Amino acid sequence: IGDMVLSDEHGTWSKFYSKGHYNEKTKTEFVQISTEVTEKPLELTPGHMVFKALSKLPVPAFSIQVGDVVKTVNGPSTVTGVKKILRIGFFNPLTLSGSIVVDGVVASIASTDASTHSEKPGFEGGDTGWVYIGDHKIVHWHKLHHTIHTPHRISCGRL
């Protein structure tokens, strides 16, 4: 906590101010995403969000498919592999910017509500990454997470 971390494809750095989800012992499902240009695959929970190359808002990892193009520190890169894996433990760093580069891929620090995601793109008939009430698109999870954590960012981000 307190370190500066790479937070986007433009070389911007952001302060790592807190830990979100953290557990060292729980067996957890992850999505492993390989791209053409990254040496190591990105591993994140299915609801954790990744930026596609042409999108301003991220999408949940469970919606990423081979052939999609994601943002990386080396520019846009085509996804060459997606698979589910199990790991012990999980950790979610929180940054002031709301994004972080992990294994060369630009990701959001936000994740969708795990109870609402499915293996199909979209939730209740809508776009992935959005919160719906009935058929009404309310707010994107990335923006909701950033808003909810405002007091946390203000108090912890100054340390």
Short mmCIF file of C-alpha atoms in Angstrom, two decimals:
data_model
loop_
_atom_site.label_atom_id
_atom_site.label_comp_id
_atom_site.label_asym_id
_atom_site.label_seq_id
_atom_site.Cartn_x
_atom_site.Cartn_y
_atom_site.Cartn_z
CA ILE A 1 0.00 0.00 0.00
CA GLY A 2 1.33 3.42 -0.95
CA ASP A 3 3.23 2.19 -4.02
CA MET A 4 2.68 3.71 -7.44
CA VAL A 5 1.48 1.20 -10.04
CA LEU A 6 1.04 1.38 -13.80
CA SER A 7 -2.63 2.07 -14.45
CA ASP A 8 -3.19 2.33 -18.19
CA GLU A 9 -1.78 1.77 -21.68
CA HIS A 10 -0.43 5.35 -21.84
CA GLY A 11 2.12 4.88 -19.06
CA THR A 12 0.11 6.65 -16.35
CA TRP A 13 0.92 5.74 -12.75
CA SER A 14 -1.59 5.64 -9.89
CA LYS A 15 -1.32 5.14 -6.15
CA PHE A 16 -2.20 1.70 -4.75
CA TYR A 17 -4.10 2.93 -1.70
CA SER A 18 -5.87 -0.10 -0.25
CA LYS A 19 -6.83 -3.74 -0.60
CA GLY A 20 -10.34 -4.57 -1.69
CA HIS A 21 -11.14 -8.27 -1.61
CA TYR A 22 -8.42 -10.34 0.05
CA ASN A 23 -8.31 -13.97 1.12
CA GLU A 24 -5.30 -16.29 1.23
CA LYS A 25 -7.11 -19.62 1.69
CA THR A 26 -10.27 -19.78 -0.39
CA LYS A 27 -10.28 -21.93 -3.53
CA THR A 28 -11.29 -19.46 -6.23
CA GLU A 29 -12.24 -19.74 -9.90
CA PHE A 30 -10.25 -17.49 -12.20
CA VAL A 31 -10.35 -16.73 -15.90
CA GLN A 32 -6.94 -16.96 -17.56
CA ILE A 33 -6.61 -14.66 -20.59
CA SER A 34 -3.68 -14.95 -23.01
CA THR A 35 -2.94 -12.37 -25.71
CA GLU A 36 -0.64 -12.11 -28.71
CA VAL A 37 1.75 -9.68 -27.02
CA THR A 38 1.75 -10.48 -23.30
CA GLU A 39 4.33 -12.96 -22.02
CA LYS A 40 2.22 -14.23 -19.14
CA PRO A 41 -1.56 -14.75 -19.12
CA LEU A 42 -3.73 -12.45 -17.02
CA GLU A 43 -5.60 -14.29 -14.25
CA LEU A 44 -8.66 -12.68 -12.68
CA THR A 45 -12.01 -13.68 -11.24
CA PRO A 46 -14.88 -14.06 -13.73
CA GLY A 47 -16.56 -10.85 -12.56
CA HIS A 48 -13.39 -8.78 -12.53
CA MET A 49 -13.28 -6.32 -15.40
CA VAL A 50 -10.91 -5.87 -18.36
CA PHE A 51 -10.74 -3.07 -20.92
CA LYS A 52 -11.39 -3.99 -24.54
CA ALA A 53 -9.33 -1.96 -27.00
CA LEU A 54 -12.13 0.22 -28.35
CA SER A 55 -14.14 0.62 -25.14
CA LYS A 56 -14.03 3.34 -22.50
CA LEU A 57 -15.72 1.04 -19.98
CA PRO A 58 -14.44 -2.43 -19.06
CA VAL A 59 -16.25 -5.75 -19.39
CA PRO A 60 -16.28 -8.72 -17.00
CA ALA A 61 -13.61 -11.36 -17.65
CA PHE A 62 -16.28 -14.05 -18.15
CA SER A 63 -17.40 -12.22 -21.31
CA ILE A 64 -13.94 -12.14 -22.95
CA GLN A 65 -13.59 -14.54 -25.89
CA VAL A 66 -10.77 -15.64 -28.17
CA GLY A 67 -10.53 -13.02 -30.93
CA ASP A 68 -11.51 -10.07 -28.70
CA VAL A 69 -8.99 -7.24 -28.62
CA VAL A 70 -7.93 -5.90 -25.21
CA LYS A 71 -5.85 -2.92 -24.07
CA THR A 72 -2.26 -3.76 -23.14
CA VAL A 73 0.87 -1.73 -22.38
CA ASN A 74 2.05 -2.73 -25.89
CA GLY A 75 -1.12 -1.45 -27.57
CA PRO A 76 -4.24 -3.37 -28.57
CA SER A 77 -3.75 -7.14 -28.54
CA THR A 78 -5.90 -10.03 -29.73
CA VAL A 79 -6.95 -12.60 -27.14
CA THR A 80 -5.48 -15.98 -28.11
CA GLY A 81 -6.73 -18.10 -25.22
CA VAL A 82 -9.34 -18.07 -22.46
CA LYS A 83 -9.73 -20.80 -19.88
CA LYS A 84 -11.07 -21.34 -16.37
CA ILE A 85 -8.63 -22.29 -13.65
CA LEU A 86 -8.68 -22.72 -9.86
CA ARG A 87 -6.28 -20.96 -7.51
CA ILE A 88 -6.01 -20.69 -3.76
CA GLY A 89 -6.66 -17.16 -2.54
CA PHE A 90 -7.42 -13.86 -4.22
CA PHE A 91 -6.42 -10.23 -3.90
CA ASN A 92 -7.83 -7.00 -5.33
CA PRO A 93 -5.62 -3.89 -5.17
CA LEU A 94 -7.43 -0.54 -5.18
CA THR A 95 -5.88 2.38 -7.09
CA LEU A 96 -6.83 6.04 -7.14
CA SER A 97 -7.40 5.95 -10.91
CA GLY A 98 -9.70 2.91 -10.81
CA SER A 99 -7.54 0.89 -13.20
CA ILE A 100 -4.35 -1.15 -13.02
CA VAL A 101 -2.04 -2.97 -15.42
CA VAL A 102 -1.63 -6.63 -14.51
CA ASP A 103 0.66 -8.88 -16.54
CA GLY A 104 0.63 -6.25 -19.29
CA VAL A 105 -3.18 -6.04 -19.62
CA VAL A 106 -5.23 -3.01 -18.55
CA ALA A 107 -7.88 -4.00 -15.99
CA SER A 108 -10.38 -2.21 -13.80
CA ILE A 109 -10.09 -2.51 -10.03
CA ALA A 110 -13.86 -3.15 -10.04
CA SER A 111 -15.71 -6.40 -10.43
CA THR A 112 -19.33 -7.17 -11.08
CA ASP A 113 -21.55 -8.70 -8.44
CA ALA A 114 -20.65 -12.39 -8.76
CA SER A 115 -24.24 -13.44 -8.06
CA THR A 116 -25.52 -11.60 -11.15
CA HIS A 117 -23.14 -12.82 -13.82
CA SER A 118 -23.67 -15.75 -16.09
CA GLU A 119 -21.66 -17.44 -18.78
CA LYS A 120 -23.70 -15.58 -21.40
CA PRO A 121 -22.67 -12.09 -22.47
CA GLY A 122 -25.05 -9.58 -20.89
CA PHE A 123 -27.05 -9.76 -17.72
CA GLU A 124 -30.83 -9.64 -17.80
CA GLY A 125 -30.86 -9.01 -21.51
CA GLY A 126 -28.32 -6.18 -21.55
CA ASP A 127 -24.68 -5.27 -22.00
CA THR A 128 -22.03 -6.91 -19.85
CA GLY A 129 -20.72 -4.76 -17.03
CA TRP A 130 -23.95 -2.87 -16.38
CA VAL A 131 -26.30 -2.96 -13.40
CA TYR A 132 -29.93 -3.40 -14.42
CA ILE A 133 -33.18 -3.04 -12.54
CA GLY A 134 -35.61 -5.04 -14.60
CA ASP A 135 -35.00 -3.92 -18.19
CA HIS A 136 -33.52 -0.57 -17.18
CA LYS A 137 -29.77 -0.03 -17.50
CA ILE A 138 -28.84 1.92 -14.36
CA VAL A 139 -25.07 2.27 -13.97
CA HIS A 140 -21.87 0.57 -15.10
CA TRP A 141 -20.14 -1.51 -12.39
CA HIS A 142 -16.81 0.31 -12.96
CA LYS A 143 -18.43 3.71 -12.33
CA LEU A 144 -20.51 2.39 -9.42
CA HIS A 145 -17.41 0.95 -7.74
CA HIS A 146 -15.48 4.21 -8.24
CA THR A 147 -18.35 6.25 -6.77
CA ILE A 148 -18.91 3.97 -3.78
CA HIS A 149 -15.21 4.07 -2.92
CA THR A 150 -14.92 7.88 -3.03
CA PRO A 151 -14.73 8.30 0.79
CA HIS A 152 -12.25 5.42 0.96
CA ARG A 153 -10.09 6.98 -1.78
CA ILE A 154 -10.15 10.39 -0.11
CA SER A 155 -9.19 9.10 3.33
CA CYS A 156 -6.74 6.32 2.37
CA GLY A 157 -5.38 7.97 -0.77
CA ARG A 158 -3.79 10.75 1.24
CA LEU A 159 -1.69 8.44 3.41
#
